[in-house]
Short mmCIF file of C-alpha atoms and ligand atoms in Angstrom, two decimals:
data_model
loop_
_atom_site.label_atom_id
_atom_site.label_comp_id
_atom_site.label_asym_id
_atom_site.label_seq_id
_atom_site.Cartn_x
_atom_site.Cartn_y
_atom_site.Cartn_z
CA MET X 82 39.37 146.63 120.79
CA THR X 83 36.17 146.30 118.56
CA ILE X 84 35.24 149.07 116.13
CA THR X 85 32.28 148.64 114.17
CA SER X 86 32.58 150.79 111.05
CA ASN X 87 29.63 151.37 109.27
CA THR X 88 30.56 150.95 105.61
CA ASN X 89 27.16 149.87 103.81
CA LYS X 90 26.16 151.34 100.61
CA THR X 91 23.62 153.77 102.32
CA THR X 92 26.37 155.99 102.79
CA TYR X 93 27.79 156.43 99.36
CA LYS X 94 27.02 159.63 97.17
CA ILE X 95 26.43 159.41 93.70
CA LEU X 96 26.13 162.33 91.11
CA VAL X 97 24.19 161.47 87.90
CA VAL X 98 24.62 164.08 84.93
CA ASP X 99 22.41 163.67 81.75
CA ASP X 100 20.85 166.20 79.84
CA CYS X 101 17.58 163.79 79.15
CA LYS X 102 15.54 164.65 82.25
CA PRO X 103 13.26 161.15 82.08
CA ILE X 104 16.47 159.13 81.94
CA LEU X 105 17.95 161.02 84.89
CA GLU X 106 14.72 160.35 86.86
CA VAL X 107 14.73 156.66 86.19
CA ILE X 108 18.36 156.21 87.25
CA GLN X 109 17.91 158.25 90.01
CA GLU X 110 15.13 156.35 91.38
CA ASN X 111 16.66 153.03 90.87
CA LEU X 112 19.86 154.02 92.59
CA ARG X 113 17.76 155.61 95.55
CA ASN X 114 15.58 152.52 95.71
CA ALA X 115 19.03 150.79 96.36
CA SER X 116 19.56 153.13 99.18
CA TYR X 117 22.35 155.35 97.76
CA ILE X 118 22.34 159.05 98.21
CA VAL X 119 21.63 160.30 94.78
CA PHE X 120 22.23 164.02 93.25
CA THR X 121 21.31 164.85 89.71
CA GLU X 122 22.37 167.57 87.28
CA SER X 123 21.37 168.01 83.64
CA GLU X 124 24.34 170.22 82.67
CA VAL X 125 28.14 169.66 82.81
CA GLU X 126 28.66 173.07 84.06
CA LYS X 127 26.20 172.71 86.86
CA ALA X 128 27.73 169.46 87.67
CA ILE X 129 31.14 171.06 87.94
CA GLU X 130 29.69 173.70 90.35
CA PHE X 131 27.95 170.99 92.36
CA LEU X 132 31.09 169.00 92.76
CA ALA X 133 33.00 172.17 94.02
CA GLU X 134 30.65 172.10 96.89
CA ASN X 135 29.86 168.73 97.55
CA LYS X 136 31.99 165.71 97.90
CA VAL X 137 30.72 162.40 96.09
CA ASP X 138 32.03 158.85 95.53
CA LEU X 139 30.86 158.14 92.21
CA LEU X 140 30.16 160.21 89.14
CA ILE X 141 27.67 158.71 86.56
CA THR X 142 27.51 160.85 83.42
CA ASP X 143 26.08 160.77 79.84
CA LEU X 144 28.63 161.27 77.24
CA ARG X 145 26.93 163.71 74.67
CA MET X 146 25.39 166.71 76.10
CA PRO X 147 25.03 170.32 74.70
CA ASN X 148 28.04 172.62 75.64
CA LEU X 149 30.59 170.51 77.48
CA SER X 150 30.50 166.83 76.97
CA GLY X 151 30.65 163.99 79.41
CA LEU X 152 34.42 163.47 78.51
CA GLU X 153 35.20 166.82 79.59
CA LEU X 154 33.44 166.43 82.97
CA ILE X 155 35.45 163.01 83.44
CA LYS X 156 38.61 164.90 82.54
CA HIS X 157 37.66 167.62 85.25
CA VAL X 158 37.08 164.94 87.87
CA ARG X 159 40.24 163.08 87.19
CA GLU X 160 42.26 166.38 87.34
CA ASN X 161 40.55 167.50 90.60
CA PHE X 162 39.31 164.45 92.57
CA SER X 163 41.46 161.62 93.02
CA ASP X 164 39.02 159.78 95.19
CA MET X 165 35.97 159.26 92.87
CA GLU X 166 34.93 156.62 90.58
CA VAL X 167 33.14 157.26 87.17
CA ILE X 168 30.75 155.48 84.95
CA LEU X 169 29.91 156.68 81.37
CA ILE X 170 26.76 156.18 79.84
CA THR X 171 25.72 156.70 76.27
CA GLY X 172 23.32 156.14 73.61
CA TYR X 173 25.81 156.51 70.87
CA PRO X 174 28.23 153.55 71.13
CA SER X 175 31.25 153.80 69.15
CA ILE X 176 34.69 152.25 69.87
CA GLN X 177 36.23 155.76 69.54
CA SER X 178 34.25 157.14 72.47
CA ALA X 179 34.83 154.12 74.56
CA ILE X 180 38.39 154.37 74.10
CA SER X 181 38.50 157.98 75.08
CA ALA X 182 36.12 157.44 77.93
CA VAL X 183 38.58 154.88 79.35
CA LYS X 184 41.55 156.97 78.65
CA GLU X 185 39.92 159.82 80.39
CA GLY X 186 39.53 157.63 83.44
CA ALA X 187 35.96 156.27 83.27
CA GLU X 188 36.00 152.83 85.02
CA VAL X 189 32.73 151.45 83.31
CA TYR X 190 31.04 152.14 79.89
CA LEU X 191 27.35 151.49 79.81
CA VAL X 192 25.09 151.53 76.72
CA LYS X 193 21.68 152.76 76.82
CA PRO X 194 19.25 151.29 76.98
CA PHE X 195 20.61 149.46 80.11
CA SER X 196 18.60 147.35 82.65
CA THR X 197 18.36 148.24 86.40
CA ASP X 198 20.28 145.19 87.05
CA GLU X 199 23.14 146.22 84.80
CA LEU X 200 23.11 149.78 86.25
CA LEU X 201 23.34 148.31 89.73
CA SER X 202 25.93 145.78 89.26
CA SER X 203 28.11 148.46 87.63
CA VAL X 204 27.70 150.69 90.34
CA ASN X 205 28.63 148.06 92.96
CA LEU X 206 31.50 146.96 90.87
CA VAL X 207 32.99 150.44 90.98
CA LEU X 208 32.13 151.23 94.65
CA GLU X 209 33.63 147.96 95.83
CA LYS X 210 36.78 148.94 94.01
CA LEU X 211 36.63 152.28 95.60
CA GLU X 212 36.35 150.78 98.85
CA ARG X 213 39.27 148.46 98.44
CA ARG X 214 41.43 151.32 97.33
CA ARG X 215 40.40 153.46 100.23
CA ARG X 216 41.28 150.35 102.59
CA ALA X 217 44.51 149.88 100.81
CA HIS X 218 45.49 153.59 101.18
CA ASN X 219 44.32 153.57 104.71
CA ILE X 220 41.84 156.33 103.95
CA GLU X 221 39.35 156.38 106.59
CA ILE X 222 35.96 154.99 105.40
CA PRO X 223 33.90 158.21 105.88
CA ALA X 224 30.72 156.75 106.92
CA GLY X 225 31.48 156.84 110.67
CA SER X 226 32.33 154.56 113.45
CA TYR X 227 30.97 152.91 116.57
CA GLY X 228 27.59 152.98 114.77
CA ILE X 229 27.59 156.76 115.05
CA ILE X 230 27.27 158.38 111.58
CA GLY X 231 29.48 161.32 110.37
CA GLU X 232 32.11 162.12 108.30
CA SER X 233 32.79 165.78 108.81
CA ASP X 234 35.99 166.59 110.21
CA ALA X 235 34.44 167.63 113.68
CA MET X 236 32.97 164.02 113.73
CA LYS X 237 36.46 162.44 112.81
CA LYS X 238 37.89 164.14 115.83
CA VAL X 239 34.99 162.81 117.95
CA PHE X 240 35.97 159.35 116.72
CA LYS X 241 39.67 159.68 117.56
CA LEU X 242 38.68 161.02 121.07
CA ILE X 243 36.45 157.98 121.48
CA ARG X 244 39.06 155.67 120.56
CA LYS X 245 41.56 157.46 123.12
CA ALA X 246 38.67 157.56 125.89
CA SER X 247 38.11 154.04 125.57
CA GLU X 248 41.65 153.04 126.37
CA THR X 249 41.79 154.68 129.56
CA ASP X 250 39.85 154.97 132.69
CA LEU X 251 39.98 158.65 133.04
CA ASN X 252 36.92 160.51 133.79
CA LEU X 253 35.32 162.31 130.89
CA LEU X 254 32.86 165.15 129.98
CA ILE X 255 30.86 165.28 126.87
CA SER X 256 29.51 168.43 126.02
CA GLY X 257 27.07 169.48 123.14
CA GLU X 258 23.64 170.77 122.38
CA SER X 259 20.65 168.69 122.90
CA GLY X 260 20.27 165.82 120.39
CA THR X 261 23.95 165.93 119.33
CA GLY X 262 24.54 162.27 120.18
CA LYS X 263 26.20 162.70 123.59
CA GLU X 264 24.58 159.50 125.09
CA LEU X 265 25.68 157.53 121.95
CA ILE X 266 29.07 158.57 122.31
CA ALA X 267 29.08 157.76 126.15
CA ARG X 268 28.01 154.12 125.27
CA ALA X 269 30.45 153.78 122.49
CA ILE X 270 33.04 154.60 124.89
CA HIS X 271 31.89 152.00 127.55
CA ASN X 272 31.18 149.37 124.80
CA ASN X 273 35.01 149.63 123.57
CA SER X 274 36.53 149.98 126.89
CA ARG X 275 37.70 147.05 128.99
CA ARG X 276 34.67 147.54 131.01
CA ARG X 277 32.24 146.50 128.12
CA SER X 278 31.16 143.19 129.87
CA ALA X 279 30.06 144.97 133.08
CA PRO X 280 27.13 147.41 133.10
CA PHE X 281 26.64 150.95 131.73
CA VAL X 282 24.45 152.73 134.12
CA PRO X 283 22.80 156.07 132.93
CA VAL X 284 21.83 158.60 135.78
CA ASN X 285 19.52 161.34 134.73
CA CYS X 286 20.92 164.10 137.31
CA THR X 287 18.00 166.11 136.91
CA ALA X 288 15.52 163.31 137.84
CA ILE X 289 16.68 162.58 141.56
CA PRO X 290 14.60 164.21 144.26
CA GLU X 291 16.72 166.09 146.66
CA ASN X 292 15.55 163.81 149.40
CA LEU X 293 16.55 160.25 147.67
CA ILE X 294 19.98 161.38 146.44
CA GLU X 295 21.62 158.98 148.75
CA SER X 296 19.24 156.21 148.33
CA GLU X 297 19.18 156.42 144.67
CA LEU X 298 23.01 156.64 144.27
CA PHE X 299 24.18 154.48 147.02
CA GLY X 300 21.20 152.22 147.72
CA TYR X 301 19.61 151.21 151.14
CA ALA X 302 19.78 148.29 153.64
CA LYS X 303 16.73 146.42 154.61
CA GLY X 304 15.03 148.38 157.25
CA ALA X 305 16.82 151.67 156.71
CA PHE X 306 13.55 153.47 156.77
CA THR X 307 9.82 152.95 156.72
CA GLY X 308 9.09 151.20 153.33
CA ALA X 309 12.50 149.78 153.03
CA GLY X 310 11.46 146.12 152.98
CA GLU X 311 14.45 144.78 151.15
CA THR X 312 18.01 145.78 150.61
CA ARG X 313 18.33 147.85 147.31
CA GLU X 314 21.36 148.73 145.42
CA GLY X 315 22.07 152.13 144.17
CA PHE X 316 23.30 153.27 140.82
CA PHE X 317 27.11 153.06 142.00
CA GLN X 318 26.75 149.37 143.10
CA LEU X 319 24.70 148.52 139.79
CA ALA X 320 27.68 150.03 137.92
CA GLU X 321 30.33 147.90 139.73
CA GLY X 322 33.08 147.15 137.18
CA GLY X 323 31.29 149.40 134.43
CA SER X 324 30.72 153.00 133.84
CA ILE X 325 28.26 155.45 135.25
CA PHE X 326 26.74 157.94 132.81
CA LEU X 327 25.95 161.17 134.79
CA ASP X 328 23.62 162.67 132.30
CA GLU X 329 22.48 166.38 132.36
CA ILE X 330 25.41 166.89 134.99
CA GLY X 331 24.96 170.61 134.55
CA ASP X 332 21.47 170.60 136.02
CA ALA X 333 22.38 168.66 139.11
CA SER X 334 21.44 170.25 142.22
CA LEU X 335 24.13 171.44 144.48
CA ALA X 336 23.36 168.86 146.90
CA LEU X 337 23.82 166.23 144.24
CA GLN X 338 26.93 167.71 143.09
CA CYS X 339 28.44 167.63 146.79
CA ARG X 340 27.50 164.13 147.04
CA LEU X 341 28.99 163.03 143.62
CA LEU X 342 32.32 165.06 144.33
CA ARG X 343 32.66 163.05 147.50
CA VAL X 344 32.29 159.65 145.84
CA LEU X 345 34.59 160.67 143.08
CA GLN X 346 37.13 161.59 145.36
CA SER X 347 36.94 158.63 147.69
CA LYS X 348 35.77 155.83 145.43
CA GLU X 349 33.75 154.56 148.41
CA VAL X 350 29.96 154.48 148.96
CA VAL X 351 27.91 153.47 151.92
CA MET X 352 24.24 152.25 151.61
CA VAL X 353 21.66 154.29 153.56
CA GLY X 354 21.00 152.49 156.92
CA SER X 355 24.54 150.59 156.77
CA ASN X 356 27.72 151.41 158.14
CA ARG X 357 29.73 149.24 156.01
CA VAL X 358 31.98 151.05 153.57
CA GLN X 359 32.20 149.65 149.85
CA ASN X 360 34.95 150.39 147.64
CA VAL X 361 33.68 150.75 143.92
CA ASP X 362 35.41 150.21 140.77
CA ILE X 363 33.75 152.35 138.24
CA ARG X 364 34.51 154.67 135.20
CA ILE X 365 32.72 158.25 135.34
CA LEU X 366 31.32 159.43 132.04
CA ALA X 367 29.31 162.63 132.26
CA ALA X 368 27.44 165.03 129.73
CA THR X 369 25.74 168.19 129.63
CA HIS X 370 24.18 170.56 127.05
CA GLN X 371 25.26 173.34 129.57
CA ASN X 372 28.33 175.56 129.46
CA LEU X 373 29.85 174.31 132.48
CA PRO X 374 32.47 177.09 132.82
CA ASN X 375 29.76 179.56 132.58
CA LEU X 376 27.82 177.71 135.32
CA VAL X 377 30.99 177.82 137.50
CA SER X 378 31.53 181.46 137.20
CA LYS X 379 27.94 182.00 138.27
CA GLY X 380 28.25 180.03 141.28
CA LEU X 381 25.74 177.25 140.14
CA PHE X 382 28.34 174.63 139.40
CA ARG X 383 31.22 173.54 141.82
CA GLU X 384 34.44 174.24 140.26
CA ASP X 385 36.07 171.24 142.03
CA LEU X 386 33.55 169.06 140.55
CA TYR X 387 34.25 170.39 137.22
CA TYR X 388 37.80 169.69 137.22
CA ARG X 389 37.31 166.07 138.50
CA LEU X 390 34.94 165.47 135.74
CA ASN X 391 36.67 167.45 133.00
CA VAL X 392 39.81 165.35 133.09
CA LEU X 393 39.16 164.49 129.20
CA GLU X 394 36.51 166.41 127.41
CA ILE X 395 34.60 165.65 124.25
CA LYS X 396 32.65 168.75 122.60
CA VAL X 397 30.06 167.63 120.07
CA GLN X 398 29.18 170.30 117.38
CA PRO X 399 25.71 171.17 116.41
CA LEU X 400 24.64 169.48 113.25
CA ARG X 401 24.18 172.87 111.45
CA GLU X 402 28.00 173.33 111.99
CA ARG X 403 28.39 170.06 110.42
CA GLY X 404 26.49 169.93 107.11
CA GLU X 405 28.33 167.41 105.37
CA ASP X 406 26.82 164.96 107.81
CA ILE X 407 23.25 165.83 107.10
CA PHE X 408 22.85 163.59 104.03
CA LEU X 409 24.67 160.60 105.47
CA LEU X 410 22.33 160.71 108.50
CA LEU X 411 19.20 161.19 106.39
CA ASN X 412 20.16 158.01 104.30
CA PHE X 413 20.99 156.13 107.47
CA PHE X 414 17.72 156.91 109.22
CA LEU X 415 15.71 156.18 106.13
CA ALA X 416 17.52 152.77 105.49
CA ARG X 417 16.91 151.91 109.08
CA LEU X 418 13.12 152.71 108.78
CA LYS X 419 12.90 150.69 105.66
CA LYS X 420 14.35 147.72 107.22
CA GLY X 421 12.00 147.94 110.09
CA SER X 422 8.70 148.27 108.08
CA ASN X 423 7.18 147.71 104.75
CA LEU X 424 7.76 151.23 103.53
CA SER X 425 8.57 151.13 99.80
CA SER X 426 10.97 154.10 98.97
CA ILE X 427 11.16 157.68 100.19
CA ASN X 428 12.88 160.09 97.70
CA PHE X 429 13.78 163.64 98.02
CA SER X 430 14.05 166.12 95.15
CA ASP X 431 17.27 167.85 94.85
CA GLU X 432 15.98 171.00 95.75
CA ALA X 433 14.51 169.48 99.00
CA LEU X 434 17.76 168.01 99.77
CA GLN X 435 19.44 171.41 99.27
CA THR X 436 16.81 172.89 101.79
CA LEU X 437 17.47 170.38 104.41
CA LYS X 438 21.03 170.94 104.03
CA ARG X 439 20.62 174.75 104.60
CA TYR X 440 18.12 174.45 107.46
CA ASN X 441 19.68 174.99 110.92
CA TRP X 442 18.35 171.94 112.89
CA PRO X 443 18.09 173.40 116.43
CA GLY X 444 17.05 170.06 117.79
CA ASN X 445 20.18 168.45 115.92
CA VAL X 446 20.23 164.98 115.09
CA ARG X 447 17.15 163.95 117.30
CA GLU X 448 15.34 166.35 115.12
CA LEU X 449 16.35 164.95 111.86
CA GLU X 450 15.52 161.65 113.07
CA ASN X 451 12.05 162.39 114.08
CA PHE X 452 11.53 164.41 111.05
CA ILE X 453 12.28 161.63 108.61
CA GLN X 454 10.21 159.23 110.60
CA ARG X 455 7.20 161.62 110.14
CA LEU X 456 7.87 162.44 106.53
CA ALA X 457 8.58 158.67 105.79
CA PHE X 458 5.17 157.55 106.58
CA LEU X 459 3.42 160.62 105.16
CA TYR X 460 5.15 160.36 101.81
CA ASP X 461 5.78 156.59 101.33
CA GLY X 462 6.37 155.91 97.63
CA GLU X 463 6.08 159.74 96.58
CA GLU X 464 9.00 162.08 95.82
CA ILE X 465 9.34 164.59 98.63
CA LYS X 466 9.70 168.04 97.12
CA SER X 467 10.73 171.49 98.66
CA SER X 468 7.11 172.28 98.59
CA SER X 469 6.07 169.39 100.78
CA LEU X 470 8.71 170.46 103.49
CA PRO X 471 7.35 172.04 106.59
CA VAL X 472 7.10 175.99 106.20
CA HIS X 473 9.50 176.66 109.32
CA MET X 474 12.34 174.92 107.47
CA LYS X 475 12.12 177.02 104.21
CA SER X 476 11.21 180.41 106.00
CA MET X 477 14.25 179.88 108.29
CA ILE X 478 16.36 179.37 105.24
CA SER X 479 14.96 182.34 103.20
CA GLY X 480 16.37 184.42 106.14
CA GLY X 481 13.03 185.64 107.45
CA THR X 482 9.75 184.51 108.46
CA GLY X 483 7.72 186.80 106.07
CA LEU X 484 7.82 190.70 106.59
CA ASN X 485 4.29 191.05 107.45
CA LYS X 486 4.11 189.10 110.83
CA THR X 487 3.94 190.34 114.41
CA LEU X 488 6.84 189.42 116.67
CA ALA X 489 4.35 187.44 118.68
CA GLU X 490 3.37 185.38 115.51
CA VAL X 491 6.96 184.70 114.68
CA GLU X 492 7.54 183.74 118.41
CA ASP X 493 4.46 181.24 118.36
CA GLU X 494 5.56 179.76 115.14
CA TYR X 495 8.98 179.30 116.30
CA ILE X 496 7.98 177.68 119.60
CA LYS X 497 5.53 175.37 117.80
CA LYS X 498 8.28 174.33 115.45
CA ILE X 499 10.90 173.48 118.13
CA LEU X 500 8.42 171.61 120.02
CA ASP X 501 7.72 169.57 116.95
CA SER X 502 11.38 168.80 116.37
CA VAL X 503 11.62 167.31 119.86
CA SER X 504 8.42 165.24 119.56
CA GLY X 505 6.56 167.48 122.07
CA SER X 506 9.12 167.15 124.86
CA LYS X 507 8.59 170.46 126.72
CA THR X 508 11.74 170.12 128.70
CA HIS X 509 13.90 169.71 125.61
CA ALA X 510 11.78 172.43 123.89
CA ALA X 511 12.54 174.92 126.82
CA ARG X 512 16.17 173.98 126.74
CA ILE X 513 16.56 174.87 122.99
CA LEU X 514 14.63 177.87 123.33
CA GLY X 515 16.73 179.04 126.40
CA ILE X 516 13.78 179.50 128.70
CA ASP X 517 12.69 177.37 131.75
CA ARG X 518 9.62 174.95 131.57
CA LYS X 519 7.30 177.46 133.42
CA THR X 520 7.82 180.36 130.87
CA LEU X 521 7.24 177.68 128.07
CA ARG X 522 4.01 176.61 129.65
CA GLU X 523 2.77 180.14 129.89
CA LYS X 524 3.52 180.88 126.25
CA LEU X 525 2.11 177.61 125.24
CA LYS X 526 -1.18 178.72 127.03
CA ARG X 527 -1.20 181.80 124.90
CA ILE X 528 -0.48 179.90 121.85
CA LEU X 529 -3.15 177.35 122.32
CA LYS X 530 -5.81 179.87 123.30
N1 ATP Z 191 25.93 160.70 114.64
C1 ATP Z 191 24.83 160.07 115.05
N2 ATP Z 191 24.70 158.96 114.32
C2 ATP Z 191 23.48 158.27 114.58
N3 ATP Z 191 22.60 158.67 115.50
C3 ATP Z 191 22.65 159.69 115.96
C4 ATP Z 191 23.90 160.53 115.98
N4 ATP Z 191 23.76 161.56 116.99
C5 ATP Z 191 22.70 161.41 117.42
N5 ATP Z 191 21.93 160.38 117.01
C6 ATP Z 191 20.60 159.65 117.41
O1 ATP Z 191 19.86 160.98 117.79
C7 ATP Z 191 19.05 160.90 119.06
C8 ATP Z 191 19.80 161.75 120.00
O2 ATP Z 191 20.90 161.28 120.59
P1 ATP Z 191 21.39 161.36 122.20
O3 ATP Z 191 20.46 160.84 122.93
O4 ATP Z 191 22.65 160.69 122.18
O5 ATP Z 191 21.59 163.05 122.19
P2 ATP Z 191 22.07 163.99 123.49
O6 ATP Z 191 23.16 164.64 122.90
O7 ATP Z 191 22.31 162.97 124.59
O8 ATP Z 191 20.83 164.68 123.69
P3 ATP Z 191 20.35 165.40 124.84
O9 ATP Z 191 21.13 166.52 125.33
O10 ATP Z 191 18.97 166.15 124.65
O11 ATP Z 191 20.02 164.37 125.94
C9 ATP Z 191 19.38 159.28 119.38
O12 ATP Z 191 18.15 158.56 118.76
C10 ATP Z 191 20.62 158.95 118.72
O13 ATP Z 191 20.68 157.69 118.38
MG1 MG Z 192 21.10 162.79 126.30
#
């Protein structure tokens, strides 16, 4: 089985502590340019608070600071976090402080002023060591697997289920909000299963017109109807030996559900205009943003089909419930953008990062990805401050949209924001808002008036 684990440096988190702001900024910039995730604090007390809430891989700390010193911070880290590396920097080199620092557990000792190269090679050195240690102790490298980024417990569970699901041929249902990565997961399972060299065929269950269900799914024979000039295979023949991905299964019409149920039971298909029964060898993967048991109880989804699909289930948590993944994803998308373009660097201020962490991401990972793309081109080479972030991100966090707005204004703003987060797709926006497309269209007419 091939597992592609994403262990590049874009996923390491580094906290830099120094009471001298200009030095802090230079180090931060150098490390961010090298694609690390960087946080800064100018006081030891604040750093301790930060570490209580955020997991980091490496601490870089100054030695002499007012109040608590860097040595005390190192001691705190050694006592509380076993899986963290430490680099000490100081402008006052002395044998004594170096000895103390090493005794307390600093890996590397850097004397100011140091060059960017010196900084980066020290950082590389300790992070390589950290990675070797994690491997040796079999600590899961937290960046993610299968090209899917995430280190939250929720995502670790998903990775485990992907591995299990890849080893069997059982039907699987993936559920989760829009933009949480359901299709990514389905592809990962196919690509890690014994079927990987056969096709993965996605079928959008909302996009098949009622009168074309049979011919789309099972194909048609030449001459089956007017216009059938050639024999054409349907999704099920195309996926032979591989996997079919029934996307948006919760939105399938009852007619489609009925047809799917039959083929899932019999594993046989017949082309329109033919009477030859074909056996198909296909793995079924399905996904939905809907709550299927709910639909079943309302009579909108067939219970028998639900049980057939739901032999295995993967539930993907919304991004707001796995805040630990936000910085990882942010850095992953930034690094990917940089690779494919001539963008120089994109930096976020610490305050902006905290805003992003607390924002509720209704469009999930897709929203984050779009957001970063837009921002990267707007702010190439500049630091993104909290003040440069869209108003809706900040207003959502501060727990209100302003106390002087009418309900209609708040609604308009929210609708615009959601549309923005899904790159203008009305289908997605309507889904997130929990209204149908028609209602959304009406509301947009009002907004755009
Ligand atoms: N954990 C992740 N790591 C990296 N990229 C991700 C992750 N989750 C989602 N994405 C990216 O976010 C986007 C949306 O993912 P995907 O299409 O799989 O979502 P979905 O759950 O199928 O959404 P929808 O219900 O709207 O169809 C894609 O570009 C995908 O690559
Ligand atoms: Mg999808």
